[in-house]
C-alpha positions as YAML, in Angstrom:
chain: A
units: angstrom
residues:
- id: 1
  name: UNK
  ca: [0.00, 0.00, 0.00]
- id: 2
  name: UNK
  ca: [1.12, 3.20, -0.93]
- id: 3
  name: UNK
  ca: [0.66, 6.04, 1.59]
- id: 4
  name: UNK
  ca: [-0.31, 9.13, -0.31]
- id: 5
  name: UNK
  ca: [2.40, 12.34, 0.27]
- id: 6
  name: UNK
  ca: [1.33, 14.67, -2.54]
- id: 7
  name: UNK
  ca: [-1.35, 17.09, -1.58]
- id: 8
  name: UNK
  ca: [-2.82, 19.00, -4.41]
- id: 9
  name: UNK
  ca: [-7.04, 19.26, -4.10]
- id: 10
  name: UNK
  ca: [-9.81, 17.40, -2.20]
- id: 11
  name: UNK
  ca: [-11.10, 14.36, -4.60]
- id: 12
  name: UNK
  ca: [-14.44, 14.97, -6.11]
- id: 13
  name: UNK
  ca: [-17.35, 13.18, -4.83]
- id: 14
  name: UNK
  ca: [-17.67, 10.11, -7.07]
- id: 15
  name: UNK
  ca: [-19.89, 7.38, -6.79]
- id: 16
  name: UNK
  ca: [-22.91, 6.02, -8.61]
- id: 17
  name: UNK
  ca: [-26.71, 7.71, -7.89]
- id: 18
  name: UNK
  ca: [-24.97, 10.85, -6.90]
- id: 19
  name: UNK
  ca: [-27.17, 13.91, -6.75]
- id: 20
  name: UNK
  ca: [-26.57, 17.49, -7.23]
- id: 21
  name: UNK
  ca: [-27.74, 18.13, -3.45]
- id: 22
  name: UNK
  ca: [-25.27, 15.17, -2.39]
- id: 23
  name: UNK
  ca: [-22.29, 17.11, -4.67]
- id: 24
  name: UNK
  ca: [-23.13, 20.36, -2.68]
- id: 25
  name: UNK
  ca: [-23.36, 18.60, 0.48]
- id: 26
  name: UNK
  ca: [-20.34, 17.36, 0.25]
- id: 27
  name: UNK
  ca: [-18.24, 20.09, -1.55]
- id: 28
  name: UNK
  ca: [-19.44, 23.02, 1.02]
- id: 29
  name: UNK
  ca: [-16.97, 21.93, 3.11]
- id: 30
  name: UNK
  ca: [-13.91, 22.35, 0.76]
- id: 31
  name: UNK
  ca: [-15.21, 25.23, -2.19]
- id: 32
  name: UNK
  ca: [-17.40, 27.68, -3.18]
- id: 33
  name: UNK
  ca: [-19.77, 26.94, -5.68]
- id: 34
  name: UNK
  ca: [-19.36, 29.71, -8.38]
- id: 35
  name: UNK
  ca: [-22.37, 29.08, -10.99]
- id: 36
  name: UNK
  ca: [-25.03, 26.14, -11.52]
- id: 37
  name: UNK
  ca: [-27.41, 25.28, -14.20]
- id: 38
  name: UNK
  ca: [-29.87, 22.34, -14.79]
- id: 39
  name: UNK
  ca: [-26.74, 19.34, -15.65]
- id: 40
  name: UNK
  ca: [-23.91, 21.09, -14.51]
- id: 41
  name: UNK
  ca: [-22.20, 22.49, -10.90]
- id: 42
  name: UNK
  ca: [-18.83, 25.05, -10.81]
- id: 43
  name: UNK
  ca: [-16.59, 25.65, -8.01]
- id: 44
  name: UNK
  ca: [-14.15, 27.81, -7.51]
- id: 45
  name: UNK
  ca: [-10.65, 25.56, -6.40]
- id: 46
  name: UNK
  ca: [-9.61, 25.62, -2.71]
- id: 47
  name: UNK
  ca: [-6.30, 26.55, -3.43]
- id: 48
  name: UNK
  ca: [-3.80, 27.55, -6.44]
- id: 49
  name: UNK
  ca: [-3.50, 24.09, -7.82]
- id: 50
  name: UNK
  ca: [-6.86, 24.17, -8.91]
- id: 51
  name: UNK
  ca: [-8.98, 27.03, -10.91]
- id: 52
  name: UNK
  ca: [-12.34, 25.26, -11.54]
- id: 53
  name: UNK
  ca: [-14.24, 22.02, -10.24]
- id: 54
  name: UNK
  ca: [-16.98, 21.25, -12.38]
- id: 55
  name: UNK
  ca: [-19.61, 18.31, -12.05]
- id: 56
  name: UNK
  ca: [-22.00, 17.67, -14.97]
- id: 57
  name: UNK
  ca: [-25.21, 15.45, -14.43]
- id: 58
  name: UNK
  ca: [-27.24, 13.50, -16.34]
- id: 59
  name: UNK
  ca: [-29.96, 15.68, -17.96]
- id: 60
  name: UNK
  ca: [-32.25, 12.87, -17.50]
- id: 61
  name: UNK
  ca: [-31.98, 10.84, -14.56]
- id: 62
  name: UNK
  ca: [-29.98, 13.95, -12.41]
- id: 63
  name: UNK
  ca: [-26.98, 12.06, -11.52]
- id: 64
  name: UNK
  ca: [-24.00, 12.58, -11.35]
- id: 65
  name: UNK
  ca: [-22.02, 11.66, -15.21]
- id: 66
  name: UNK
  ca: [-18.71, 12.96, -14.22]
- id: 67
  name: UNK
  ca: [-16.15, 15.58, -13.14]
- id: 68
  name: UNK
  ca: [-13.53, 17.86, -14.23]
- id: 69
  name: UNK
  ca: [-10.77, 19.03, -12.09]
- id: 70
  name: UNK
  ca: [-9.45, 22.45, -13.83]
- id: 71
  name: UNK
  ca: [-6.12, 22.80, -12.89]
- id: 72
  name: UNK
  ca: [-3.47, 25.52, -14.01]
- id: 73
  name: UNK
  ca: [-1.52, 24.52, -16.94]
- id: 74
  name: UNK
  ca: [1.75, 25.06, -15.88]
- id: 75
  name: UNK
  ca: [4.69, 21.95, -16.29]
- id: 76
  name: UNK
  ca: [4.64, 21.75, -12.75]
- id: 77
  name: UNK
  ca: [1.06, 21.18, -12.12]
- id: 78
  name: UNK
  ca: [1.30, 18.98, -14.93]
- id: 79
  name: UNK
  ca: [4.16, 17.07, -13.18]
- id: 80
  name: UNK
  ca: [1.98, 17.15, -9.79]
- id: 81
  name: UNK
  ca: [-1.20, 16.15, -10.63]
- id: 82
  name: UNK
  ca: [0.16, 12.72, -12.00]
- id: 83
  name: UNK
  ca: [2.51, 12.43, -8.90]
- id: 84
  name: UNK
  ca: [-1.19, 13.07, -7.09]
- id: 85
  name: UNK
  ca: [-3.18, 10.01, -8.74]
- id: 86
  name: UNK
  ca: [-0.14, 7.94, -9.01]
- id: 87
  name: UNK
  ca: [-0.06, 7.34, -4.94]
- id: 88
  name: UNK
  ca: [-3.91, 6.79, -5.29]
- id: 89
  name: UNK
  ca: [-4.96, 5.38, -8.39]
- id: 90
  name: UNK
  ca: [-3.20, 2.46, -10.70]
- id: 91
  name: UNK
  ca: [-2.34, 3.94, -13.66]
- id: 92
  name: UNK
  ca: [-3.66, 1.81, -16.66]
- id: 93
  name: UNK
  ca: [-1.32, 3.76, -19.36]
- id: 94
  name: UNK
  ca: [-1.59, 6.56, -22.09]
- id: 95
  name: UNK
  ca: [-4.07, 6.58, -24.37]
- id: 96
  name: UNK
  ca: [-5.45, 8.91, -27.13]
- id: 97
  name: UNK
  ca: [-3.95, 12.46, -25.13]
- id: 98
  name: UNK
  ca: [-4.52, 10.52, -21.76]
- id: 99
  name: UNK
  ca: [-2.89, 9.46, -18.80]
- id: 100
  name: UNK
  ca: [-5.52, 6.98, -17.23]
- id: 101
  name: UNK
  ca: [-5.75, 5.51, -14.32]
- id: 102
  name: UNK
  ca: [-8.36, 3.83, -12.23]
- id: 103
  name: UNK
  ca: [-9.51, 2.30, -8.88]
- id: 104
  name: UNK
  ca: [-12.53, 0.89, -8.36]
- id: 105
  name: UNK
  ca: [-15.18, 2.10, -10.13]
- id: 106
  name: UNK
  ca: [-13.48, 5.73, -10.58]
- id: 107
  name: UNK
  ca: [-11.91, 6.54, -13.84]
- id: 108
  name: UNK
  ca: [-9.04, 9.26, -14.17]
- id: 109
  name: UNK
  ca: [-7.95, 11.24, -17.41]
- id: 110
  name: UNK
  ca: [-5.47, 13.40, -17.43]
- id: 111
  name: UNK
  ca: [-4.97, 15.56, -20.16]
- id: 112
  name: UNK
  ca: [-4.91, 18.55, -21.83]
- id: 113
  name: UNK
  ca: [-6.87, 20.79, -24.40]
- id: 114
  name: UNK
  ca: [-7.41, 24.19, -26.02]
- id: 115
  name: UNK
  ca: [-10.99, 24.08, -23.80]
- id: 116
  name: UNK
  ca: [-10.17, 23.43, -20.71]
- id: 117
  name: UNK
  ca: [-6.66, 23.64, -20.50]
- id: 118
  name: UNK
  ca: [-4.71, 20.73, -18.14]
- id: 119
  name: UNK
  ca: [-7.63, 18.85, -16.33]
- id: 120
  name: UNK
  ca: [-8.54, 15.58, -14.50]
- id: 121
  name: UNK
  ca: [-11.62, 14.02, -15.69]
- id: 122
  name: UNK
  ca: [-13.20, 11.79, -13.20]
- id: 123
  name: UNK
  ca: [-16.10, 9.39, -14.30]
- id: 124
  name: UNK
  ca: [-17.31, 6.07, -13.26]
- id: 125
  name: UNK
  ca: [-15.47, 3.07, -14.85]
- id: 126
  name: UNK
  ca: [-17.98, 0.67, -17.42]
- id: 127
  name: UNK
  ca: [-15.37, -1.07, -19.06]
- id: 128
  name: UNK
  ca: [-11.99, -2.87, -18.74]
- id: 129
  name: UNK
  ca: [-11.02, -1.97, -21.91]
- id: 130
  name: UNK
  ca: [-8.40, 0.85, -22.45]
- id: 131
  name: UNK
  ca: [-9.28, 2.30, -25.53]
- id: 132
  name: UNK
  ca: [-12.88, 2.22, -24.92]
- id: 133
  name: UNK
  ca: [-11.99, 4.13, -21.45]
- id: 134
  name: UNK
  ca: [-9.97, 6.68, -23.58]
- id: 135
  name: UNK
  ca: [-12.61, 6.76, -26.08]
- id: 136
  name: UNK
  ca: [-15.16, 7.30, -23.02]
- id: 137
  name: UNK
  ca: [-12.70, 10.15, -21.80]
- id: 138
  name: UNK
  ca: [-12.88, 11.76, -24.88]
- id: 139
  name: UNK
  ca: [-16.67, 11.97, -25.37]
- id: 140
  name: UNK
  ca: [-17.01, 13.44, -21.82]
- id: 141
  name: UNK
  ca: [-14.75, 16.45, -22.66]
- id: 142
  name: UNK
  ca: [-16.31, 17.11, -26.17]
- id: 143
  name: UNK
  ca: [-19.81, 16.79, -23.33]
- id: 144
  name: UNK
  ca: [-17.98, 18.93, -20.60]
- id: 145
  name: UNK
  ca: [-17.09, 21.89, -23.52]
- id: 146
  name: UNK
  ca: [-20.65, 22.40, -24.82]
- id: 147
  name: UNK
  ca: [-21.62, 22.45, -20.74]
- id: 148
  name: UNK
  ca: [-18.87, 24.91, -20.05]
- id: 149
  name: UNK
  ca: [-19.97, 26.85, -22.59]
- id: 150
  name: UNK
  ca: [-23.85, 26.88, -21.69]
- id: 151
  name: UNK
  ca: [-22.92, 28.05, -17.96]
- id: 152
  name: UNK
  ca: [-20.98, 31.00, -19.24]
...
C-alpha cells in the first residue's frame, strides 16, 4: 500500500446515484460553488493548484455523469497532478492524449486541451477496456465543452 504524500485538491465526490444536493453537500466543506445550471455544478478551487471544479449530471436521470478538475496549466502542475493520482490510483497507461488511471469504479484522465486547458476528468469506470476508457474520456470532454460553454 502506498501512503499518499502529494497534496494538491480534495477528490471529487464520485460514486454512482450521486445527486446534485449530495455534490453540494459534500463540496461546502472544501469550495465555493461559483455558478449552476440544470446538468452542470462550478466551483471555484480551494487553493492555487486548482482554478475550476466542475460536475456535470445526467440531464435525464440527475446524476452525477462525471467531473472535471481544472487545474493551471503550468509543467509543474502537470508534473503534480500525476505524482497526485499515481499514490492513489493504478495507472492503466496513455491513451489517445490521456494518462488513465483507475480504482474501483473511478476513472481518471489526465490531459490537456485548447478548452479546458490541463484537467482531471473523473467518471465512473464501465469497461476494462483501455481504448474504450480513452474513447469514453474523450466523449465526456467534447460533453464537458458544450456544458462549459452553456454556464458561461
Amino acid at each position: 500500500t502506498v501512503v499518499p504524500t502529494v497534496t494538491m485538491y480534495q477528490e471529487p465526490i464520485m460514486a454512482s446515484r450521486i445527486t446534485k444536493t449530495s455534490v453540494k453537500s459534500y463540496e461546502k466543506t472544501f469550495r465555493s460553488l461559483v455558478d449552476e445550471d440544470a446538468t452542470g455544478l462550478l466551483y471555484v478551487g480551494e487553493n492555487s493548484n486548482v482554478d475550476y471544479v466542475m460536475y456535470l449530471f445526467n440531464s435525464t436521470t440527475g446524476y452525477l455523469e462525471s467531473c472535471f478538475v481544472i487545474l493551471p496549466t503550468t509543467t509543474s502542475a502537470k508534473t503534480l497532478v500525476n505524482k497526485f493520482l499515481e499514490q492513489r490510483y493504478i495507472y492503466e497507461g496513455y491513451s489517445e492524449g490521456y494518462n488513465i488511471y483507475s480504482r474501483g469504479t473511478v476513472l481518471v484522465g489526465v490531459g490537456q486541451n485548447d478548452e479546458f486547458g490541463l484537467f482531471a476528468l473523473y467518471l465512473i469506470n464501465t469497461t476494462t477496456s483501455n481504448t474504450a476508457s480513452a474513447t469514453c474520456l474523450h466523449n465526456m470532454v467534447q460533453a464537458g465543452g458544450k456544458a462549459k460553454q452553456a454556464m458561461k
